[in-house]
Amino acid sequence: MPFKQVPQKFNAKINALTIGVGEKEITLGGENVFPFYTFDAPIENSPKIGVEISDLGAYTDVPGIAAYYAGSDTLPEIAKRASEMPGADFLAISLDGAHPDNGNRSVEDTAALVKSISDAVDIPLVIEGSRNIEKDAKLFEKIAEALQGKNVLFLSAREENYKSVSAAAAMAYGQKIGAESAVDINLAKQLNVLISQMGVKTESVAMNLGSAAAGYGFEYVATTFDRVKSAALAQNDNMLQMPIITPVSSEVWTVKESIVSEEDFPDWGPAEARGVSMEISTAAACLAAGSNAVILRHPESVATVSKLIADLM
Amino acid sequence: MGKFIIIGERIHCISPSINKAMQERDPEPILKRAREQIEAGATYLDVNIGPSEKGGEDLMKWAVTTIQQACDNVPLCLDTSNKKAIEAGISVYNRSKGKPIVNSADAGDRIENIDLAAANEAIVLALCSKAGISSDNDERMGYCQELLERGMGLGLEPEDIWFDPLFLVVKGMQDKQMEVLNFIKDLSDMGLNSTGGLSNISNMMPKHIRPIMDSAMVAMAMFCGLTSAIANPQDLRLMETIRSSDVIKSNTLYADSYLEI
């Protein structure tokens, strides 16, 4: 019997969220089909890749990353170099140096530093926090003010600080925010409800649903993404129609497979190749499950995932 | 499955203030009820203009445009026995938020409303009765098949025929309640959509009891597969029950604020 293709049509779509300004601005989401289901309907905005640097510099403990940034000494230079990485759509800055246990750089100094980065690059910015909830709320407010008009995305607003992040970043300065939950589908929806009840437009919100390195409970991540996309499209749930952005690199570059040395585990081969494999396979899995954007570090991962996206679109 | 669909029943010419507003073409009392029902969680709004044999076409056109323009093109259920008035309403209807619903066809005098819906790409409520109340589920199913075949023959999608088993009043027809529920289950097993005037069941009961009885019925009917109801969305207990049942059926993903959205 001949195969008869029946397109899976949905009367619902993922919100289109734009970050950045000018020629290099990007749009996440907007599709009305499952990830990469271009045979059902065209996907206007392909998934995007962010390159991650720290406010303490590039992640140079990996030789290939160090080599890529060789010669870039100041943070603005590093940021510019990152923004030029083939396949990079946006720049993600992790505010590691502002964490109270890691230098505790002041809110003012951090905002000035981020401003200097913003001045050096023309691609959109995603500001990842310091991973300290109280500090992040203060940092985001100051940075949102300093980067007014740049249309940046703040990762993330969490259950504990969504009020201040929503009020400061999104409402006062018109920036975009990501709602972060840790592989908890009900909390993901609840946070979106709470943020929208604050008065933030749903079109200004992305979701960071959490992640895990491949092999580290990733099946929970995949089923969570699946369930969210299917509620958004099949059930037209407007509290889950935000595009998904997933920080991958911070998960994969800390697991054993990526960091133990070849000397200690000769059978496993070179550490860097393993780390790159972890980053690529986790990113590919996230994209297949529904991420509209992934955040990566290694130039080889960025090039590979970028090609994967291009070939699948 | 999608969320349970509530067709708000409060724009009804049997209400003196609505009747007066319709006769005088005074938008405000009607829009007030429209907004209240939308706010409370109605998906569709029923617009009942009565038989309106005279001037029904103008009245329905006026009601459709007035409500849709003021309420972001909320989808409407056009409720009158005057077929020309329904057609007139559809002619000015904005479909951006959903197809119009024709309320209603049956297997008797009103069977041509199936044709009307098919000709106008509308949804139709199809009462599984002919003249009076069907005596048992075999009779209901016979009418259901008849209506379904007629609709499909005219190009209606089965999903656009919402079958109404006819909810029956408990006070007087208590022994028929499980039969109605079993019929809803039969419709659901056939993959068909269903609806009905839920509050029929609590007619003539004390006012404070009606929300309790209606809520129990909607939960049991949703378990059996009921997909929508014509009801009062401002009945808080009823709405809480529907939203909770939607969660239990996984029609919507749970979040702590599920009662507020």
Coordinates of C-alpha atoms in Angstrom, one line a residue:
Chain A
M1 CA 0.0 0.0 0.0
P2 CA 1.4 3.4 -0.8
F3 CA 2.3 5.6 2.1
K4 CA -0.1 8.5 2.6
Q5 CA 1.4 11.3 4.6
V6 CA -0.9 13.1 6.9
P7 CA 0.6 16.3 8.3
Q8 CA 0.3 16.6 12.0
K9 CA -1.3 20.0 12.2
F10 CA -1.7 22.0 15.4
N11 CA -3.8 25.1 15.9
A12 CA -1.3 26.3 18.4
K13 CA 2.3 27.4 18.2
I14 CA 5.4 28.1 20.3
N15 CA 5.8 31.8 21.1
A16 CA 8.3 33.6 19.0
L17 CA 10.8 35.3 21.3
T18 CA 13.3 37.7 19.9
I19 CA 16.6 38.6 21.6
G20 CA 19.2 41.1 20.6
V21 CA 18.8 44.1 18.3
G22 CA 19.6 45.0 14.7
E23 CA 20.9 42.6 12.0
K24 CA 22.1 39.9 14.4
E25 CA 18.9 39.7 16.4
I26 CA 17.5 36.1 16.7
T27 CA 14.1 34.6 17.2
L28 CA 13.5 31.5 19.3
G29 CA 10.4 29.4 18.7
G30 CA 7.4 30.3 16.5
E31 CA 6.9 26.8 15.2
N32 CA 3.6 24.8 15.2
V33 CA 5.1 21.4 14.8
F34 CA 7.3 19.0 16.9
P35 CA 11.1 19.5 16.9
F36 CA 12.5 19.2 13.3
Y37 CA 9.1 18.0 12.0
T38 CA 9.6 20.2 8.9
F39 CA 7.7 17.6 6.9
D40 CA 4.5 18.6 8.8
A41 CA 5.0 22.4 8.4
P42 CA 7.9 24.7 7.8
I43 CA 9.9 25.8 10.8
E44 CA 10.7 29.4 10.3
N45 CA 13.2 29.8 13.1
S46 CA 15.8 27.1 13.3
P47 CA 17.1 26.2 16.8
K48 CA 19.9 28.5 17.9
I49 CA 23.3 28.0 19.5
G50 CA 24.8 30.2 22.2
V51 CA 28.5 30.2 23.1
E52 CA 29.2 30.4 26.8
I53 CA 32.0 32.3 28.5
S54 CA 32.4 33.2 32.1
D55 CA 32.9 36.6 33.5
L56 CA 36.2 35.2 34.7
G57 CA 37.2 34.5 31.1
A58 CA 36.9 31.6 28.7
Y59 CA 36.8 28.0 30.1
T60 CA 40.5 27.5 29.3
D61 CA 41.0 24.3 31.3
V62 CA 40.0 22.5 28.1
P63 CA 43.0 22.8 25.6
G64 CA 40.8 23.2 22.5
I65 CA 38.9 26.0 24.1
A66 CA 42.1 27.6 25.3
A67 CA 43.6 27.4 21.9
Y68 CA 40.5 29.1 20.3
Y69 CA 40.8 32.1 22.7
A70 CA 44.6 32.3 22.5
G71 CA 45.6 36.0 22.2
S72 CA 42.3 37.3 23.6
D73 CA 43.2 38.6 27.0
T74 CA 40.6 41.0 28.2
L75 CA 37.0 40.0 28.7
P76 CA 35.7 42.1 25.9
E77 CA 38.3 40.5 23.6
I78 CA 37.3 37.1 24.7
A79 CA 33.6 37.9 24.2
K80 CA 34.3 39.2 20.7
R81 CA 36.2 36.1 19.8
A82 CA 33.4 34.0 21.2
S83 CA 30.9 35.9 19.1
E84 CA 32.9 35.1 16.0
M85 CA 32.9 31.4 16.6
P86 CA 31.5 29.7 13.5
G87 CA 27.9 28.6 14.3
A88 CA 27.4 31.0 17.2
D89 CA 24.0 32.7 17.2
F90 CA 24.3 34.4 20.6
L91 CA 26.7 34.9 23.5
A92 CA 26.0 33.5 27.0
I93 CA 27.8 35.0 29.9
S94 CA 27.9 33.1 33.2
L95 CA 28.5 35.5 36.1
D96 CA 30.7 33.0 38.1
G97 CA 32.8 35.7 39.6
A98 CA 29.9 37.4 41.3
H99 CA 29.1 34.4 43.4
P100 CA 29.7 35.1 47.1
D101 CA 32.0 32.0 47.3
N102 CA 33.9 32.8 44.2
G103 CA 35.2 36.3 44.5
N104 CA 31.9 38.0 45.2
R105 CA 32.4 40.7 42.7
S106 CA 30.1 43.6 43.4
V107 CA 26.9 44.2 41.6
E108 CA 28.1 47.5 40.2
D109 CA 31.5 46.1 39.0
T110 CA 29.8 43.1 37.4
A111 CA 27.3 45.3 35.6
A112 CA 30.1 47.5 34.3
L113 CA 31.9 44.4 33.1
V114 CA 28.9 43.0 31.3
K115 CA 28.4 46.4 29.7
S116 CA 31.9 46.3 28.4
I117 CA 31.2 42.9 26.9
S118 CA 27.9 44.2 25.4
D119 CA 29.8 47.1 23.8
A120 CA 32.3 44.7 22.2
V121 CA 29.9 42.3 20.5
D122 CA 27.0 42.6 18.0
I123 CA 25.3 39.2 18.6
P124 CA 22.5 38.9 21.2
L125 CA 23.4 38.3 24.8
V126 CA 22.1 35.8 27.3
I127 CA 23.0 36.7 30.9
E128 CA 23.3 33.6 33.1
G129 CA 23.4 34.2 36.8
S130 CA 25.9 33.5 39.5
R131 CA 23.9 30.6 40.7
N132 CA 23.2 32.5 43.9
I133 CA 19.5 33.4 44.1
E134 CA 19.7 36.6 46.2
K135 CA 22.7 37.9 44.3
D136 CA 21.2 37.1 40.9
A137 CA 18.1 39.2 41.7
K138 CA 20.3 42.2 42.4
L139 CA 22.7 41.5 39.5
F140 CA 19.9 41.2 37.0
E141 CA 18.3 44.4 38.0
K142 CA 21.5 46.4 37.6
I143 CA 22.5 44.7 34.4
A144 CA 19.0 45.1 32.9
E145 CA 19.4 48.8 33.6
A146 CA 22.9 49.0 32.1
L147 CA 21.9 47.1 29.0
Q148 CA 18.6 49.0 28.3
G149 CA 17.5 48.7 24.7
K150 CA 19.8 45.7 24.1
N151 CA 17.0 43.2 24.4
V152 CA 18.9 40.6 26.4
L153 CA 17.6 37.4 28.0
F154 CA 18.2 36.7 31.7
L155 CA 18.7 33.1 32.9
S156 CA 17.0 32.7 35.1
A157 CA 14.0 33.6 37.2
R158 CA 13.4 30.8 39.7
E159 CA 10.7 30.0 42.1
E160 CA 12.6 31.9 44.9
N161 CA 13.3 35.1 43.0
Y162 CA 10.9 35.3 40.0
K163 CA 9.1 38.3 41.5
S164 CA 12.2 40.5 41.7
V165 CA 13.6 39.2 38.4
S166 CA 10.3 39.7 36.6
A167 CA 9.8 43.2 38.1
A168 CA 13.3 44.4 37.4
A169 CA 14.5 42.8 34.2
A170 CA 11.3 42.3 32.3
M171 CA 8.9 45.0 33.5
A172 CA 11.1 47.9 34.4
Y173 CA 13.6 47.5 31.6
G174 CA 11.8 45.5 28.9
Q175 CA 14.3 42.7 28.8
K176 CA 13.5 39.0 28.3
I177 CA 13.6 36.4 31.1
G178 CA 13.9 32.7 31.3
A179 CA 11.9 30.8 33.8
E180 CA 14.0 28.0 35.4
S181 CA 12.8 24.8 36.8
A182 CA 14.8 21.6 37.4
V183 CA 13.2 18.9 35.3
D184 CA 9.9 19.5 37.2
I185 CA 7.1 19.8 34.7
N186 CA 4.4 21.1 37.1
L187 CA 6.7 23.7 38.5
A188 CA 7.6 24.8 35.0
K189 CA 4.0 25.5 34.2
Q190 CA 3.4 27.1 37.6
L191 CA 6.4 29.5 37.3
N192 CA 5.0 30.6 33.9
V193 CA 1.6 31.2 35.5
L194 CA 3.1 33.2 38.3
I195 CA 5.3 35.3 36.0
S196 CA 2.4 36.1 33.8
Q197 CA 0.3 37.0 36.8
M198 CA 3.0 39.5 37.7
G199 CA 2.1 41.2 34.4
V200 CA 5.0 40.0 32.2
K201 CA 3.9 39.2 28.7
T202 CA 4.2 35.5 27.9
E203 CA 6.0 36.5 24.7
S204 CA 8.9 37.9 26.9
V205 CA 9.5 34.6 28.6
A206 CA 11.6 31.6 27.7
M207 CA 11.9 28.4 29.7
N208 CA 15.0 26.7 31.1
L209 CA 13.5 23.4 32.0
G210 CA 16.7 22.1 33.4
S211 CA 19.0 19.6 31.8
A212 CA 21.4 16.7 32.6
A213 CA 24.4 15.3 30.7
A214 CA 23.5 12.4 28.5
G215 CA 23.6 9.3 30.7
Y216 CA 22.8 11.3 33.9
G217 CA 19.1 10.9 34.1
F218 CA 18.6 12.4 30.6
E219 CA 15.5 10.4 30.1
Y220 CA 13.7 12.6 32.6
V221 CA 14.8 15.6 30.7
A222 CA 13.6 14.2 27.4
T223 CA 10.2 13.2 28.7
T224 CA 9.8 16.6 30.4
F225 CA 10.5 18.4 27.1
D226 CA 8.2 16.0 25.2
R227 CA 5.4 16.6 27.6
V228 CA 5.8 20.3 27.5
K229 CA 5.8 20.5 23.7
S230 CA 2.8 18.3 23.5
A231 CA 0.9 20.3 26.0
A232 CA 1.9 23.5 24.2
L233 CA 0.9 22.2 20.8
A234 CA -1.7 19.4 21.1
Q235 CA -3.5 21.0 24.1
N236 CA -2.9 24.6 23.2
D237 CA -1.6 25.3 26.7
N238 CA -0.5 28.9 26.6
M239 CA 1.3 28.6 29.9
L240 CA 3.7 26.2 28.2
Q241 CA 4.2 27.8 24.8
M242 CA 7.4 29.6 25.7
P243 CA 10.5 28.5 23.7
I244 CA 12.9 26.3 25.6
I245 CA 16.6 27.3 26.1
T246 CA 18.9 24.8 27.6
P247 CA 22.4 25.4 29.1
V248 CA 24.2 22.2 28.1
S249 CA 27.8 23.0 28.6
S250 CA 27.5 23.7 32.4
E251 CA 26.2 20.1 32.8
V252 CA 28.5 18.2 30.5
W253 CA 31.9 19.7 31.3
T254 CA 31.6 18.6 35.0
V255 CA 30.8 14.9 34.6
K256 CA 33.4 12.2 34.9
E257 CA 33.4 11.3 31.3
S258 CA 34.5 14.8 30.3
I259 CA 37.2 15.4 32.9
V260 CA 39.0 12.3 34.1
S261 CA 42.4 12.1 32.5
E262 CA 43.5 9.5 29.9
E263 CA 46.3 8.6 32.3
D264 CA 43.8 7.4 34.9
F265 CA 41.5 5.8 32.4
P266 CA 43.6 4.8 29.4
D267 CA 40.8 2.7 27.9
W268 CA 38.6 5.9 27.6
G269 CA 41.0 7.7 25.3
P270 CA 41.7 11.5 25.3
A271 CA 39.6 13.5 27.8
E272 CA 38.9 16.4 25.5
A273 CA 37.4 14.2 22.7
R274 CA 35.2 12.6 25.4
G275 CA 34.0 16.0 26.6
V276 CA 33.2 17.2 23.1
S277 CA 31.3 14.0 22.5
M278 CA 29.3 14.5 25.7
E279 CA 28.5 18.1 24.7
I280 CA 27.5 17.2 21.2
S281 CA 25.3 14.2 22.1
T282 CA 23.6 16.0 25.0
A283 CA 22.9 19.1 22.8
A284 CA 21.6 16.9 20.0
A285 CA 19.3 15.1 22.4
C286 CA 18.0 18.3 23.9
L287 CA 17.3 19.7 20.4
A288 CA 15.5 16.5 19.3
A289 CA 13.4 16.7 22.5
G290 CA 12.4 20.3 22.0
S291 CA 15.1 22.9 22.9
N292 CA 14.8 26.0 20.8
A293 CA 18.3 27.0 21.9
V294 CA 21.3 25.3 23.5
I295 CA 24.3 26.8 25.2
L296 CA 27.7 25.3 24.4
R297 CA 31.4 26.0 24.9
H298 CA 33.7 24.0 22.7
P299 CA 34.3 25.3 19.1
E300 CA 34.1 21.8 17.8
S301 CA 30.7 21.1 19.5
V302 CA 29.4 24.4 18.2
A303 CA 30.5 23.6 14.6
T304 CA 29.1 20.1 14.8
V305 CA 25.7 21.0 16.3
S306 CA 25.4 23.9 13.9
K307 CA 25.9 21.6 11.0
L308 CA 23.4 19.1 12.5
I309 CA 20.8 21.8 12.7
A310 CA 21.4 23.0 9.2
D311 CA 21.2 19.5 7.8
L312 CA 18.0 18.7 9.6
M313 CA 16.2 21.9 8.7
Chain B
M1 CA -7.7 15.2 24.7
G2 CA -8.2 18.9 25.0
K3 CA -9.7 20.8 27.9
F4 CA -13.4 20.5 28.6
I5 CA -15.3 23.2 26.8
I6 CA -17.7 25.4 28.6
I7 CA -20.4 27.1 26.6
G8 CA -21.5 30.0 28.8
E9 CA -25.3 30.0 29.0
R10 CA -26.0 33.4 30.6
I11 CA -26.9 35.4 27.5
H12 CA -30.4 34.2 27.3
C13 CA -33.5 36.1 26.3
I14 CA -35.4 34.5 29.2
S15 CA -33.6 36.8 31.5
P16 CA -35.6 40.1 31.6
S17 CA -32.6 42.4 31.5
I18 CA -31.1 40.5 28.5
N19 CA -34.4 40.5 26.7
K20 CA -34.8 44.2 27.2
A21 CA -31.3 44.9 26.1
M22 CA -31.9 42.8 22.9
Q23 CA -35.1 44.6 22.1
E24 CA -33.5 48.0 22.7
R25 CA -30.2 47.1 21.1
D26 CA -28.5 48.2 24.3
P27 CA -25.1 46.5 24.3
E28 CA -24.0 47.0 27.9
P29 CA -26.1 44.5 29.8
I30 CA -25.1 41.8 27.2
L31 CA -21.5 42.7 27.2
K32 CA -21.3 42.7 30.9
R33 CA -22.5 39.1 31.0
A34 CA -20.2 38.2 28.1
R35 CA -17.2 39.6 29.9
E36 CA -18.1 38.0 33.2
Q37 CA -18.5 34.6 31.6
I38 CA -15.2 34.8 29.7
E39 CA -13.4 36.0 32.8
A40 CA -14.9 33.0 34.7
G41 CA -13.6 30.5 32.1
A42 CA -16.1 30.1 29.3
T43 CA -14.7 29.1 26.0
Y44 CA -17.8 29.7 23.9
L45 CA -20.8 32.0 24.7
D46 CA -24.3 30.9 23.9
V47 CA -26.4 33.6 22.4
N48 CA -30.1 32.7 22.9
I49 CA -32.4 35.1 21.2
G50 CA -35.5 32.9 21.6
P51 CA -37.7 32.0 18.7
S52 CA -37.4 35.5 17.3
E53 CA -39.6 34.8 14.3
K54 CA -39.8 38.5 13.6
G55 CA -36.6 40.5 13.3
G56 CA -34.5 37.5 14.3
E57 CA -32.0 38.0 11.5
D58 CA -31.2 41.6 12.5
L59 CA -31.1 40.8 16.1
M60 CA -28.7 37.9 15.7
K61 CA -26.4 39.9 13.4
W62 CA -26.4 42.7 16.0
A63 CA -25.7 40.4 18.9
V64 CA -22.8 38.6 17.1
T65 CA -21.0 41.7 15.9
T66 CA -21.6 43.5 19.2
I67 CA -20.2 40.7 21.4
Q68 CA -17.4 39.7 19.1
Q69 CA -16.1 43.2 18.5
A70 CA -16.1 44.0 22.2
C71 CA -14.7 40.6 23.4
D72 CA -11.8 39.8 21.1
N73 CA -13.9 37.7 18.7
V74 CA -14.9 35.2 21.4
P75 CA -16.5 32.2 19.7
L76 CA -20.3 32.0 19.9
C77 CA -23.0 29.4 19.9
L78 CA -26.0 30.7 18.0
D79 CA -29.1 29.6 19.8
T80 CA -32.6 30.1 18.2
S81 CA -35.2 28.0 16.4
N82 CA -35.1 30.6 13.6
K83 CA -32.8 29.2 10.9
K84 CA -32.6 32.4 9.0
A85 CA -31.4 34.2 12.1
I86 CA -28.6 31.6 12.6
E87 CA -27.5 32.0 9.0
A88 CA -27.6 35.8 9.3
G89 CA -25.5 35.5 12.5
I90 CA -22.9 33.3 10.7
S91 CA -22.8 35.8 7.8
V92 CA -21.2 38.4 10.1
Y93 CA -19.3 35.9 12.4
N94 CA -15.5 36.2 12.9
R95 CA -13.9 32.7 12.9
S96 CA -10.5 33.7 14.2
K97 CA -11.1 32.1 17.6
G98 CA -13.3 29.2 16.6
K99 CA -16.1 28.1 14.3
P100 CA -19.6 29.2 15.1
I101 CA -21.9 26.6 16.8
V102 CA -25.4 26.0 15.5
N103 CA -27.7 25.4 18.5
S104 CA -29.3 23.0 17.7
A105 CA -30.4 20.1 15.5
D106 CA -32.4 17.1 16.5
A107 CA -33.6 14.0 14.6
G108 CA -37.1 15.6 14.2
D109 CA -38.2 19.0 13.1
R110 CA -34.8 20.6 13.5
I111 CA -32.8 18.0 11.5
E112 CA -32.1 20.6 8.7
N113 CA -29.9 22.5 11.1
I114 CA -27.3 19.7 10.3
D115 CA -27.5 20.8 6.7
L116 CA -27.2 24.4 7.7
A117 CA -24.1 23.7 9.7
A118 CA -22.5 21.7 6.9
A119 CA -23.3 24.5 4.4
N120 CA -21.7 27.0 6.6
E121 CA -18.7 25.1 8.0
A122 CA -20.1 25.4 11.5
I123 CA -20.2 23.1 14.5
V124 CA -23.6 21.8 15.3
L125 CA -25.1 20.6 18.6
A126 CA -27.2 17.5 17.8
L127 CA -29.8 16.4 20.2
C128 CA -30.3 12.6 20.2
S129 CA -34.0 12.8 20.3
K130 CA -36.9 13.3 17.9
A131 CA -40.1 14.4 19.6
G132 CA -39.8 14.5 23.3
I133 CA -37.4 12.4 25.4
S134 CA -35.9 9.3 24.0
S135 CA -37.1 6.2 25.9
D136 CA -33.8 4.4 26.1
N137 CA -30.2 4.4 24.8
D138 CA -31.1 2.3 21.8
E139 CA -33.4 5.0 20.6
R140 CA -30.7 7.7 21.4
M141 CA -28.1 5.8 19.4
G142 CA -30.5 5.4 16.5
Y143 CA -30.9 9.2 16.3
C144 CA -27.2 9.7 16.8
Q145 CA -26.4 7.4 13.8
E146 CA -29.0 9.2 11.7
L147 CA -27.6 12.6 12.5
L148 CA -24.0 11.5 12.1
E149 CA -24.7 9.9 8.7
R150 CA -26.6 12.9 7.5
G151 CA -23.9 15.3 8.6
M152 CA -21.0 13.2 7.1
G153 CA -23.0 12.8 3.9
L154 CA -23.0 16.6 3.6
G155 CA -19.3 16.9 4.4
L156 CA -19.4 17.7 8.1
E157 CA -16.4 16.3 10.0
P158 CA -17.7 14.0 12.8
E159 CA -15.8 16.1 15.3
D160 CA -17.9 19.1 14.4
I161 CA -21.1 17.3 15.5
W162 CA -21.4 17.6 19.3
F163 CA -24.0 15.1 20.4
D164 CA -26.4 16.0 23.2
P165 CA -27.8 13.1 25.2
L166 CA -30.3 15.5 26.8
F167 CA -29.6 15.8 30.5
L168 CA -32.8 14.9 32.5
V169 CA -34.1 16.4 35.7
V170 CA -33.3 14.3 38.8
K171 CA -36.5 15.3 40.5
G172 CA -38.8 13.1 38.5
M173 CA -36.4 11.2 36.4
Q174 CA -33.9 10.0 38.9
D175 CA -33.9 6.5 37.4
K176 CA -32.7 7.8 34.0
Q177 CA -29.5 9.4 35.2
M178 CA -27.2 6.4 34.8
E179 CA -28.7 5.7 31.4
V180 CA -27.7 9.2 30.2
L181 CA -24.2 8.7 31.6
N182 CA -23.9 5.3 29.9
F183 CA -24.9 7.0 26.6
I184 CA -22.1 9.6 27.0
K185 CA -19.7 6.7 27.5
D186 CA -21.0 5.1 24.2
L187 CA -20.5 8.4 22.4
S188 CA -17.0 8.7 23.8
D189 CA -16.2 5.1 22.8
M190 CA -17.1 6.1 19.2
G191 CA -14.7 9.0 19.4
L192 CA -17.5 11.5 19.2
N193 CA -17.8 14.9 21.0
S194 CA -20.6 15.5 23.4
T195 CA -22.3 18.3 25.2
G196 CA -25.6 19.2 26.8
G197 CA -27.5 21.6 29.1
L198 CA -26.0 20.3 32.3
S199 CA -28.1 22.3 34.8
N200 CA -31.3 20.5 33.6
I201 CA -30.5 17.9 36.1
S202 CA -31.0 20.2 39.1
N203 CA -34.1 21.9 38.0
M204 CA -36.6 22.6 40.8
M205 CA -34.0 21.9 43.4
P206 CA -33.2 24.5 46.2
K207 CA -30.9 27.1 44.8
H208 CA -28.0 26.3 47.2
I209 CA -28.1 22.6 46.2
R210 CA -27.9 23.1 42.5
P211 CA -24.2 23.8 42.2
I212 CA -23.5 20.6 44.3
M213 CA -25.6 18.4 42.1
D214 CA -24.4 19.9 38.9
S215 CA -20.8 19.5 40.0
A216 CA -21.3 15.8 40.8
M217 CA -22.9 15.2 37.5
V218 CA -20.2 17.0 35.5
A219 CA -17.5 15.0 37.2
M220 CA -19.3 11.7 36.5
A221 CA -20.1 12.8 32.9
M222 CA -16.5 13.8 32.3
F223 CA -15.4 10.4 33.5
C224 CA -17.7 8.9 31.0
G225 CA -16.2 11.2 28.3
L226 CA -18.3 14.3 28.1
T227 CA -16.3 16.9 26.2
S228 CA -18.3 20.1 26.8
A229 CA -21.4 21.5 28.5
I230 CA -23.7 24.4 28.2
A231 CA -23.4 25.7 31.7
N232 CA -23.0 28.8 34.0
P233 CA -19.2 29.4 34.2
Q234 CA -19.9 31.8 37.1
D235 CA -20.8 28.8 39.2
L236 CA -17.6 28.5 41.1
R237 CA -18.1 25.1 42.5
L238 CA -18.9 23.8 39.0
M239 CA -15.8 25.4 37.5
E240 CA -13.6 24.1 40.2
T241 CA -14.9 20.6 39.6
I242 CA -14.4 20.9 35.9
R243 CA -10.9 22.2 36.2
S244 CA -10.0 19.5 38.7
S245 CA -11.5 16.8 36.5
D246 CA -9.5 18.2 33.5
V247 CA -6.3 17.7 35.6
I248 CA -7.3 14.1 36.6
K249 CA -8.1 13.3 33.0
S250 CA -4.8 14.9 32.0
N251 CA -6.6 17.2 29.6
T252 CA -4.3 19.8 31.0
L253 CA -1.0 19.7 32.8
Y254 CA -1.2 20.3 36.6
A255 CA 0.2 23.5 38.1
D256 CA -0.5 24.8 41.6
S257 CA -2.5 27.7 40.2
Y258 CA -4.6 25.4 38.0
L259 CA -7.9 26.9 39.4
E260 CA -6.9 30.4 38.3
I261 CA -6.1 29.7 34.7

